[in-house]
Each structure stands twice: as C-alpha cells, then as structure tokens.
Short mmCIF file of C-alpha atoms and ligand atoms in Angstrom, two decimals:
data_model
loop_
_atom_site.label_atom_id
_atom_site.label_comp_id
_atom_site.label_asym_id
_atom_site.label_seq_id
_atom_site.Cartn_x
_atom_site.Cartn_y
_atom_site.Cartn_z
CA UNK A 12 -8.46 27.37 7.32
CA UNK A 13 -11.19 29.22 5.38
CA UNK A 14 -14.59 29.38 5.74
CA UNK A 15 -15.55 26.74 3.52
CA UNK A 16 -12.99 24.43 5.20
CA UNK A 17 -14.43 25.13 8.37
CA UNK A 18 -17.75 24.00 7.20
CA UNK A 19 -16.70 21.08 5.05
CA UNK A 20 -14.70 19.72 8.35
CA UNK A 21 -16.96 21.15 11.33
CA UNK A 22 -18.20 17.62 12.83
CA UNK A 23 -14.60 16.32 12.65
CA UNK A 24 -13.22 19.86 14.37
CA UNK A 25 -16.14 19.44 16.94
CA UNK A 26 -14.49 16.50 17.68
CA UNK A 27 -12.24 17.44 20.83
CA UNK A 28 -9.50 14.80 19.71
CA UNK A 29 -9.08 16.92 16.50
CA UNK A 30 -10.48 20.32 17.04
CA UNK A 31 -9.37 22.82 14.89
CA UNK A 32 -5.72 22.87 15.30
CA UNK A 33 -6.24 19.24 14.61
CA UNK A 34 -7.58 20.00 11.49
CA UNK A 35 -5.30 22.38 10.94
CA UNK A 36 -2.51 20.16 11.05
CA UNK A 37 -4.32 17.24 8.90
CA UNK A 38 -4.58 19.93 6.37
CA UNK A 39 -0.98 20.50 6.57
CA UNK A 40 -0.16 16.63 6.55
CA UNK A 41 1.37 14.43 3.96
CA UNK A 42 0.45 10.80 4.52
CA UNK A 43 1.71 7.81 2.30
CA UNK A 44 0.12 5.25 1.27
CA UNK A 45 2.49 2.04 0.02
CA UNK A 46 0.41 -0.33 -1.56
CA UNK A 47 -3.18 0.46 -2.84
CA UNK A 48 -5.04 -2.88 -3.09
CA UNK A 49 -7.86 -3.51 -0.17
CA UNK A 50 -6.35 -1.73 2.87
CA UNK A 51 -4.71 1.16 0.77
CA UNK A 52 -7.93 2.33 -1.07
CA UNK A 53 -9.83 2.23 1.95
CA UNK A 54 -6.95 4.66 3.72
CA UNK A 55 -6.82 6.61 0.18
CA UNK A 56 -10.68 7.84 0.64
CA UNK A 57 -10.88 7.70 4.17
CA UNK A 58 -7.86 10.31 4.20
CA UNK A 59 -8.58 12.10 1.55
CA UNK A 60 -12.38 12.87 3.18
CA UNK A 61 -10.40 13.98 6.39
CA UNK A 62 -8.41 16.19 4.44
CA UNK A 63 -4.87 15.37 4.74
CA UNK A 64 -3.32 17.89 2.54
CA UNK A 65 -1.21 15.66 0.62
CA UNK A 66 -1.61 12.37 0.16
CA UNK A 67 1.18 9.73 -1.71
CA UNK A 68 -0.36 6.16 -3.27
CA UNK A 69 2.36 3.86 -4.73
CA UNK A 70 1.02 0.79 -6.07
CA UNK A 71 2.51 -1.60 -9.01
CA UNK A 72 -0.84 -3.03 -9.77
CA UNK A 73 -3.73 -2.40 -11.86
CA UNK A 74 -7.47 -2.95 -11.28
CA UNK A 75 -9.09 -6.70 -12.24
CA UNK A 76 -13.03 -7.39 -11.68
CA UNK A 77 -11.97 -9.79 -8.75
CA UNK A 78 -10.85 -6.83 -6.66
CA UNK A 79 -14.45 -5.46 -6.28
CA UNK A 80 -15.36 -7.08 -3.82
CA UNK A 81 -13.09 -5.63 -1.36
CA UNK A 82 -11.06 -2.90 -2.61
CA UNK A 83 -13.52 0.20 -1.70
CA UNK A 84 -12.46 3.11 -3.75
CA UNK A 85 -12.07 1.67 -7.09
CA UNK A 86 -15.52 0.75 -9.57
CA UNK A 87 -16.32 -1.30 -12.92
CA UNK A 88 -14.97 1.09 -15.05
CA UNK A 89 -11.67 1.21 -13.43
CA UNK A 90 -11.44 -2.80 -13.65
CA UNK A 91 -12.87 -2.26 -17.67
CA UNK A 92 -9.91 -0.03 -18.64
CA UNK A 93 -7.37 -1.91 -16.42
CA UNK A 94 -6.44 0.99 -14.68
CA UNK A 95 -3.36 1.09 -12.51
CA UNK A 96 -4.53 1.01 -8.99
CA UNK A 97 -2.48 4.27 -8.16
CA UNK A 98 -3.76 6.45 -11.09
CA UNK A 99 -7.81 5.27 -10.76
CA UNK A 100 -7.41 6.15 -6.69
CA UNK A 101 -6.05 9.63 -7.72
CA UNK A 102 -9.12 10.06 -10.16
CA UNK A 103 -11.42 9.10 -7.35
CA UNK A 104 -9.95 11.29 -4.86
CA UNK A 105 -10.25 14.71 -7.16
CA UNK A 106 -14.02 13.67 -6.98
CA UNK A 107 -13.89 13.05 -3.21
CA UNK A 108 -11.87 16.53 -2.27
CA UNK A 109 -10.78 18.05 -4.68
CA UNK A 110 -8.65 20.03 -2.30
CA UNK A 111 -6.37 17.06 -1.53
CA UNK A 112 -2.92 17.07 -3.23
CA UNK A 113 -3.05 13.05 -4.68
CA UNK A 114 0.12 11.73 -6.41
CA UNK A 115 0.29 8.48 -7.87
CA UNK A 116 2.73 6.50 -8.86
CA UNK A 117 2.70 3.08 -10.59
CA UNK A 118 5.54 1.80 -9.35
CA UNK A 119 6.87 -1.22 -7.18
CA UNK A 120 8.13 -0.22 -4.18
CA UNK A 121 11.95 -0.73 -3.74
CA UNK A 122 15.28 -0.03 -1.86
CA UNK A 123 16.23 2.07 -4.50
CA UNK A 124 13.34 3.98 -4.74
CA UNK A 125 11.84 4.40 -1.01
CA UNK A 126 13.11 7.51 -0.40
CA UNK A 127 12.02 9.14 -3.27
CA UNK A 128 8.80 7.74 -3.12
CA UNK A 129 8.18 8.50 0.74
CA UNK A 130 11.19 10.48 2.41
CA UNK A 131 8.77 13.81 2.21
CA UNK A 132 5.97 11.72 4.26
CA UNK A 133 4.64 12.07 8.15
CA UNK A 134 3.15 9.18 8.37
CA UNK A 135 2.71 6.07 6.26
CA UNK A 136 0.49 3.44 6.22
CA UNK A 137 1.21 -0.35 4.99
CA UNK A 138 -1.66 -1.22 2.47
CA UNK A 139 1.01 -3.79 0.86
CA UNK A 140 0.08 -7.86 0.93
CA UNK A 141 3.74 -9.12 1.61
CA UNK A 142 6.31 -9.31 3.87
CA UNK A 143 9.48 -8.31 2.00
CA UNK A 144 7.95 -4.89 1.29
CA UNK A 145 6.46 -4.70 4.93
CA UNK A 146 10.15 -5.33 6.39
CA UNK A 147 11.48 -2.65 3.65
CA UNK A 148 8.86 0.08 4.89
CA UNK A 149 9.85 -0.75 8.51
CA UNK A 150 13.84 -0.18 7.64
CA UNK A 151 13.09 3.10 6.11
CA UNK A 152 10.32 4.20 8.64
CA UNK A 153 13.27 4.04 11.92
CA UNK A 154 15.61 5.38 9.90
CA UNK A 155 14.09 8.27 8.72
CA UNK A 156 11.99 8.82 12.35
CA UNK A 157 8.84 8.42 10.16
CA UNK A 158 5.82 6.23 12.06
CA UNK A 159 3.93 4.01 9.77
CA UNK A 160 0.84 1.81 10.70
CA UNK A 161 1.32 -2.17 9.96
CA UNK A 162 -1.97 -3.72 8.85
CA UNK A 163 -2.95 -7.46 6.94
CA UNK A 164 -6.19 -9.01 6.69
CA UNK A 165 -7.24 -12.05 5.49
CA UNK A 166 -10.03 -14.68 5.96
CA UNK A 167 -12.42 -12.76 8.82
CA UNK A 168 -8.92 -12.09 10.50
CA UNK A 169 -6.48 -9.02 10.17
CA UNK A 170 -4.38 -7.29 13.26
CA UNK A 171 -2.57 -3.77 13.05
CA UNK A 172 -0.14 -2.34 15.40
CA UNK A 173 1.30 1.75 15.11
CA UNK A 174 5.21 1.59 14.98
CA UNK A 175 6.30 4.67 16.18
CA UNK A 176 10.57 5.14 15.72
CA UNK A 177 12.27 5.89 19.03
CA UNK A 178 9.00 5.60 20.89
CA UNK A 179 7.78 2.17 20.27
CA UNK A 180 8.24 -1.50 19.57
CA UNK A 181 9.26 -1.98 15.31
CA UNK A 182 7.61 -4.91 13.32
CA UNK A 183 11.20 -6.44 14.08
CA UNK A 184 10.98 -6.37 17.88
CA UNK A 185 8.28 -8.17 17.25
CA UNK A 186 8.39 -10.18 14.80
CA UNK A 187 12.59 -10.31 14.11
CA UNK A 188 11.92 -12.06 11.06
CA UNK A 189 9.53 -12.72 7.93
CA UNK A 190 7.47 -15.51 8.43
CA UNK A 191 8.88 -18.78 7.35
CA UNK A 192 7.16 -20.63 4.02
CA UNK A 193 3.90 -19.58 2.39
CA UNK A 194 1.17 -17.43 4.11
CA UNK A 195 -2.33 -17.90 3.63
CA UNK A 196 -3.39 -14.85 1.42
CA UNK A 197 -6.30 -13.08 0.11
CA UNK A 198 -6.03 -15.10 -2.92
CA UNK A 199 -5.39 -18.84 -1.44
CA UNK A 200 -7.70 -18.02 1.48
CA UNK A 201 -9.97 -15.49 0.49
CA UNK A 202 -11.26 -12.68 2.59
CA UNK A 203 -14.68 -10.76 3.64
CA UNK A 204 -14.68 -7.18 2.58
CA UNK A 205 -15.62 -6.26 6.47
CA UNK A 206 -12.62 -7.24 7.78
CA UNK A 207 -10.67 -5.21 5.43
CA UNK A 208 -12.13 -1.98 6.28
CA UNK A 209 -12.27 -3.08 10.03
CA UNK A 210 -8.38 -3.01 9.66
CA UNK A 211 -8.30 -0.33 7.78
CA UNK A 212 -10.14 2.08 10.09
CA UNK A 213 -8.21 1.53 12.36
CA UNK A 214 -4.93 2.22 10.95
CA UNK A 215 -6.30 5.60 9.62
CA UNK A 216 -7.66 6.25 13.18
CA UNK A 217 -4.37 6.21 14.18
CA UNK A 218 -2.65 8.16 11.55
CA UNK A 219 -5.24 10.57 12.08
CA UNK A 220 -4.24 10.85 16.15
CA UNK A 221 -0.43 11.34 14.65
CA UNK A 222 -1.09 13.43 12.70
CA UNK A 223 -3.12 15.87 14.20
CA UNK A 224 -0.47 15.78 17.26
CA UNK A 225 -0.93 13.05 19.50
CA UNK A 226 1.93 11.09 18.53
CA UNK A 227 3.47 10.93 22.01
CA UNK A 228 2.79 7.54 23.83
CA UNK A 229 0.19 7.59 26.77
CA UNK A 230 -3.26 7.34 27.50
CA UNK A 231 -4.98 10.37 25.41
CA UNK A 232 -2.55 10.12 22.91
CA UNK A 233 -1.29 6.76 20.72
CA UNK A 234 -1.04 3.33 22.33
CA UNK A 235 1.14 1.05 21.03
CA UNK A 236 -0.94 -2.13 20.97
CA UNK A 237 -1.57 -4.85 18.57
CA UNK A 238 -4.78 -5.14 17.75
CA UNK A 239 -6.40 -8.47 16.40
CA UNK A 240 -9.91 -8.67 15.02
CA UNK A 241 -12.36 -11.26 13.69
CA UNK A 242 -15.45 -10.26 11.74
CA UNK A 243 -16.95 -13.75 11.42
CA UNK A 244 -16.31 -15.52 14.40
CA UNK A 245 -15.99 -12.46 16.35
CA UNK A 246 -13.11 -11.08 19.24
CA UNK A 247 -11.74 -7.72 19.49
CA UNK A 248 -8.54 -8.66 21.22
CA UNK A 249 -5.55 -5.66 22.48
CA UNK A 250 -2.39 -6.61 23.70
CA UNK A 251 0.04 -4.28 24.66
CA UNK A 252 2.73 -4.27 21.82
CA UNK A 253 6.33 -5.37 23.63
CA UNK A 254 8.70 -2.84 25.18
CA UNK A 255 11.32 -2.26 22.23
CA UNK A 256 13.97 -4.50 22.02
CA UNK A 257 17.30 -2.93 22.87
CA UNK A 258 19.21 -5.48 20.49
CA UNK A 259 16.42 -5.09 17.87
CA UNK A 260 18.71 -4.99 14.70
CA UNK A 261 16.37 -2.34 13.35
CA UNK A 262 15.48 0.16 15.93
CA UNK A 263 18.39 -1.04 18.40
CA UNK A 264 21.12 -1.80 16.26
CA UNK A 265 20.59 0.38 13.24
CA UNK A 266 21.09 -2.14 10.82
CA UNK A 267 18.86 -1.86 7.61
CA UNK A 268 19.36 -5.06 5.65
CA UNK A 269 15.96 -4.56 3.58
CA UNK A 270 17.09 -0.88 2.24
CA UNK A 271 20.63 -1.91 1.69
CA UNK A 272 19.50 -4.74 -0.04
CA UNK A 273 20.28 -4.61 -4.36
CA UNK A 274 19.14 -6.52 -7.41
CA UNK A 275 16.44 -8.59 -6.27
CA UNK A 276 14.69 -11.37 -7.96
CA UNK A 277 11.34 -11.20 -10.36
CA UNK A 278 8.60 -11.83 -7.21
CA UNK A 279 5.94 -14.43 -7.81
CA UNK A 280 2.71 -12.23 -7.07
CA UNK A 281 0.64 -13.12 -3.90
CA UNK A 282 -0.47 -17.17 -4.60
CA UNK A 283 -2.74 -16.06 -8.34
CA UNK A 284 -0.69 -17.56 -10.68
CA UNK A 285 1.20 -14.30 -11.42
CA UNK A 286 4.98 -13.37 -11.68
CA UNK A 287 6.22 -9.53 -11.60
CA UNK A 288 9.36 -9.16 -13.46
CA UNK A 289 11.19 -6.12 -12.65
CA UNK A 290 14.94 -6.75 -13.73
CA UNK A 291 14.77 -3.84 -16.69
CA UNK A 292 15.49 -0.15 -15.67
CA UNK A 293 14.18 2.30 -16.97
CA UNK A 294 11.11 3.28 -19.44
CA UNK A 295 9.32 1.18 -22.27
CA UNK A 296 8.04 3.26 -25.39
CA UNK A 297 4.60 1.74 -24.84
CA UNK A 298 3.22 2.63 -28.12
CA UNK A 299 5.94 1.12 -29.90
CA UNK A 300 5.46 -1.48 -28.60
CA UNK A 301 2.21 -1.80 -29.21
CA UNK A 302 2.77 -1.61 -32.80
CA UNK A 303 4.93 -4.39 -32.01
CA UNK A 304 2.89 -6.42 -30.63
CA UNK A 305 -0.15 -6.18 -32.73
CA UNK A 306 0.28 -8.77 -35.25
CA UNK A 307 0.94 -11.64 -32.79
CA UNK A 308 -1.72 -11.30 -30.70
CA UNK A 309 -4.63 -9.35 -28.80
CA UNK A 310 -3.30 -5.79 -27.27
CA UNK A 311 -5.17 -3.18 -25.07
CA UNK A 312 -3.61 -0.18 -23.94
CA UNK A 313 -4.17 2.60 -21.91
CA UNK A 314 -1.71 5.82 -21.10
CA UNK A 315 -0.65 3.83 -17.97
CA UNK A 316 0.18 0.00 -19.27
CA UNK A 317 -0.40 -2.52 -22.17
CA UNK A 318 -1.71 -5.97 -21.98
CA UNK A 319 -1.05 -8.65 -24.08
CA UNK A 320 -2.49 -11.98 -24.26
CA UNK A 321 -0.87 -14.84 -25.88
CA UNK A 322 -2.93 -17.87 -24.94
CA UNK A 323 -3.02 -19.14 -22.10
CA UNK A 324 -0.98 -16.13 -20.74
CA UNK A 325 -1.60 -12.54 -20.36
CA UNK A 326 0.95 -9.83 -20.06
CA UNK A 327 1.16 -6.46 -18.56
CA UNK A 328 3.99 -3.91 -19.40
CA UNK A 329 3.80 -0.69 -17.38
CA UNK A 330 5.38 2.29 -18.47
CA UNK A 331 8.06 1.81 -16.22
CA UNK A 332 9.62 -1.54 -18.09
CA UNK A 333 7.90 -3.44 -15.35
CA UNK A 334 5.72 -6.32 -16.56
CA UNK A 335 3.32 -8.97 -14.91
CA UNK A 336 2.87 -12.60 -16.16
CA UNK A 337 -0.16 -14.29 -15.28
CA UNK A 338 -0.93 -17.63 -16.18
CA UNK A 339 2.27 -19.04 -14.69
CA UNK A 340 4.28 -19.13 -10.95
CA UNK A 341 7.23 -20.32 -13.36
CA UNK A 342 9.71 -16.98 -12.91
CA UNK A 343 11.54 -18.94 -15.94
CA UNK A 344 8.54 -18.76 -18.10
CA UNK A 345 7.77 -15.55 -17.31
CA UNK A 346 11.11 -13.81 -17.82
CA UNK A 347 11.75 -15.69 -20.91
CA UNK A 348 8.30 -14.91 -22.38
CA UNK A 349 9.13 -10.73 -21.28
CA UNK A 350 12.33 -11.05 -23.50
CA UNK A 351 10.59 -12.65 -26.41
CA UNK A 352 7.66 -9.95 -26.84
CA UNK A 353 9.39 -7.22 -24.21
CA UNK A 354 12.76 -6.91 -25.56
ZN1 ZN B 416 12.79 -2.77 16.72
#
C-alpha cells in the first residue's frame, strides 16, 4: 500500500475488523459480481469505494428509465443511450476509483460460460433476479470452493444468507429446490429502493469480512445466518442458517445438475412482458445489421447493442447474437420475430 492508499482508505484501516492487512488483502481481492440490476450496482460501487482490486460485473441487460429508482450506480444518461448495465457500471466505477480493475461483460450468465466468467474470483455475490441462475452460481461456487453471498429483495422484503463451500449450509441444503410456479418480482410486485440497498449492504459486509480474512466460521469472523429484513413494516430477523446437509446433492453429493446442464430454452424475462432469446452462438455484425434494419423501421445503436422497434414491439440485439423481445411473454413470437429481422 502507498501513501496515497493509506490515506484514501485510513477510516476503513482504522477499523480493527479490516486494519491494514485487511486492506491489504481487499486490495489484492477479485470479487464478482453476477447480475448488475438493483443489488449488483449497489455491490459494484460499494466495492469498488472499498477498493477491491479487481472487480467482475456480468450482466445481459441494459439500462431503461424504470430502473432509476432503485438501481444506485447507474443515471439518466445511462438509461438515454441504453447502455448495457455491465459497461455503464464500469464507466461509473473509473470515476469512483479509478484504481479498481472493472471488467464488464454483457453477457448472460451460463453453464457454458461460468467458469470463464468467474473461475478467477474470491468471492461472488448474487445480484441476479432468478432462480435458475441463483442455483447455477451455487453449483459452480461448491465446486470450485468459491463463497458467494445469496441476496433477493422485493416489496419492503429481501433476506441474504453467506454460503461458504465446505464450511456452511448451500442454497440447496436449504432450499433443495427452485421454488415451485411464479414468484412475486420486482416487476409484478414492485419494490422500495431501501430495501434494496438494506440487502445489499449486507451482502458486501460480508464479502468484505471474507475477503479481508475472516472467512472461517465463529463469532469474530462470518456467521452463517439468514438474514430477513423489512423496511416498511419493519423486523430485523437472524436465524441460524441449518447445519449442512450431508445428502445435500450439491455440497454432499457433488452432483452439479445446473452446470452440467446444455441447450436451454429462450427465458421469459422477470414478469415485464420481455423474452431473452439466446439460442444463436456466437457474434452479430451489429452495424450490418443496422444497415439492415434501417428501412423497416426505427434503429438506435450504440457500440454495445441495437434496438429496433417494430410496433408494438421493441428489439434488442447485443453484440453477442443475444436479443430481447419486449412487448410479448410469447417465446414463439419472439423467436420467430429474431429470425425475421435477426437472421
Ligand atoms: Zn448443500
């Protein structure tokens, strides 16, 4: 650490949790952060201000004026250009500390692509708003030995709990499987902006007492509780997180259904009238197709993604091939309208 780190961290190093081999350490971290909507911005500044060293955002989603509200890192201007949530929080974070390693990358997180995306991380913390990736990140987190910080809000209401691999209780000891029909979400549901960074303070509070080497289990160092909280009608409620199940297929069995898992279907988007097709591999020349596309309709484009609007639906092809649909929860529609203007 130099002298100007010293300085720029000195009320967090007076801190005797962190002190400066604390710091030290942070600096030397690499946290991920899978999903960058409410939760995951909040973690993305919040981390990025503590100074861990390196910090990973995947996200497949870009920035809409209806995420305002909520999502803490990211302005107008990033809504106006339709950034991809990924790329605007790595803009905001060189303007934070510009010290901080950020990569971004506008991607949906997969089986195929976890590893790449996060195998080089210490910690990583679940800003995502479903269950299928949640049970994916908790696969990959016991069998790489990486911990990784479940959070969800919605409403007034949101919970976290620290899984910790060969220490604590997994999201499948507790909860062995995905919950059963729809959930209320941030979109059916709505949620208070409080409760979001409620959740997500305390997530980072523990990635920061991970990371800067209290990651054994005990009472100055993590505890593995779940943690409930309710902004509105108020309760702060802990409950000690179950022992780990010995014939937990994850942590107990070593089975890893989510990772081994291939081709999966286009996934309606989170209750708002969206559908994310990602069947096509591999890259989209965007300008082409943006030459393509201007004579049929409305196009705006950016580096990152295009969006096209043929009335009453909008489309928007990342760079990747990956496109969302809004206007319809009709994965027909949607895929057949991607091959008519997509290819
Ligand atoms: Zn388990």
């Amino acid at each position: 650490m130099d002298a100007a780190e010293r300085e720029r961290y000195s009320r967090q190093i007076l801190f005797p949790g962190i002190g400066e081999r604390g710091q030290e350490a942070l600096l030397r971290s690499h946290a991920a952060i899978a999903g960058c909507g409410a939760l995951g911005s909040f973690h993305a500044a919040a981390l990025a201000r503590a100074g861990v060293g390196t910090i990973t955002i995947v996200d497949r989603d870009y920035v809409e004026p209806g995420n305002l509200h909520r999502q803490w890192l990211f302005d107008e201007s990033d809504a106006a250009e339709a950034m991809p949530k990924a790329a605007a929080a790595v803009r905001h974070i060189a303007r934070i500390n510009s010290k901080v390693l950020a990569r971004g990358v506008v991607a949906d997180l997969t089986p195929s692509n976890i590893e790449e995306l996060l195998g080089a991380a210490n910690i990583i913390l679940d800003g995502t708003d479903n269950f299928e990736t949640r049970y994916l990140i908790n696969d990959f987190a016991v069998s790489r030995g990486i911990p990784w910080i479940y959070g969800a809000a919605v409403g007034s209401y949101g919970l976290t709990m620290p899984v910790i691999p060969g220490k604590s209780a997994c999201l499948r000891c507790v909860y062995p499987d995905p919950p059963a029909g729809a959930q209320p979400t941030c979109e059916t549901a709505g949620v208070l902006n409080v409760i979001v960074s409620a959740v997500a303070s305390l997530q980072v509070a523990d990635a920061l007492r991970i990371l800067s080497g209290h990651a054994e289990l005990g009472r100055s160092h993590i505890t593995t509780r779940i943690t409930t909280i309710d902004v509105w009608n108020g309760g702060i409620r802990q409950i000690d997180a179950p022992a780990r199940d010995p014939d937990c297929p994850t942590c107990g069995r070593r089975e890893f259904p989510y990772l081994e898992e291939a081709g999966r279907p286009p996934v309606t988007l989170c209750g708002r009238n969206a559908v994310q097709i990602h069947e096509r591999a591999g890259p989209v020349d965007l300008a082409a197709l943006r030459a393509r596309l201007e004579p049929l309709g409305e196009v705006r484009a950016n580096e990152f993604a295009l969006r096209f609007f043929v009335t009453p639906y909008e489309m928007t092809v990342f760079a990747d091939g990956r496109a969302i649909v809004k206007g319809t929860s009709d994965t027909g529609l949607a895929r057949s309208l991607y091959a008519r203007y997509v290819g």
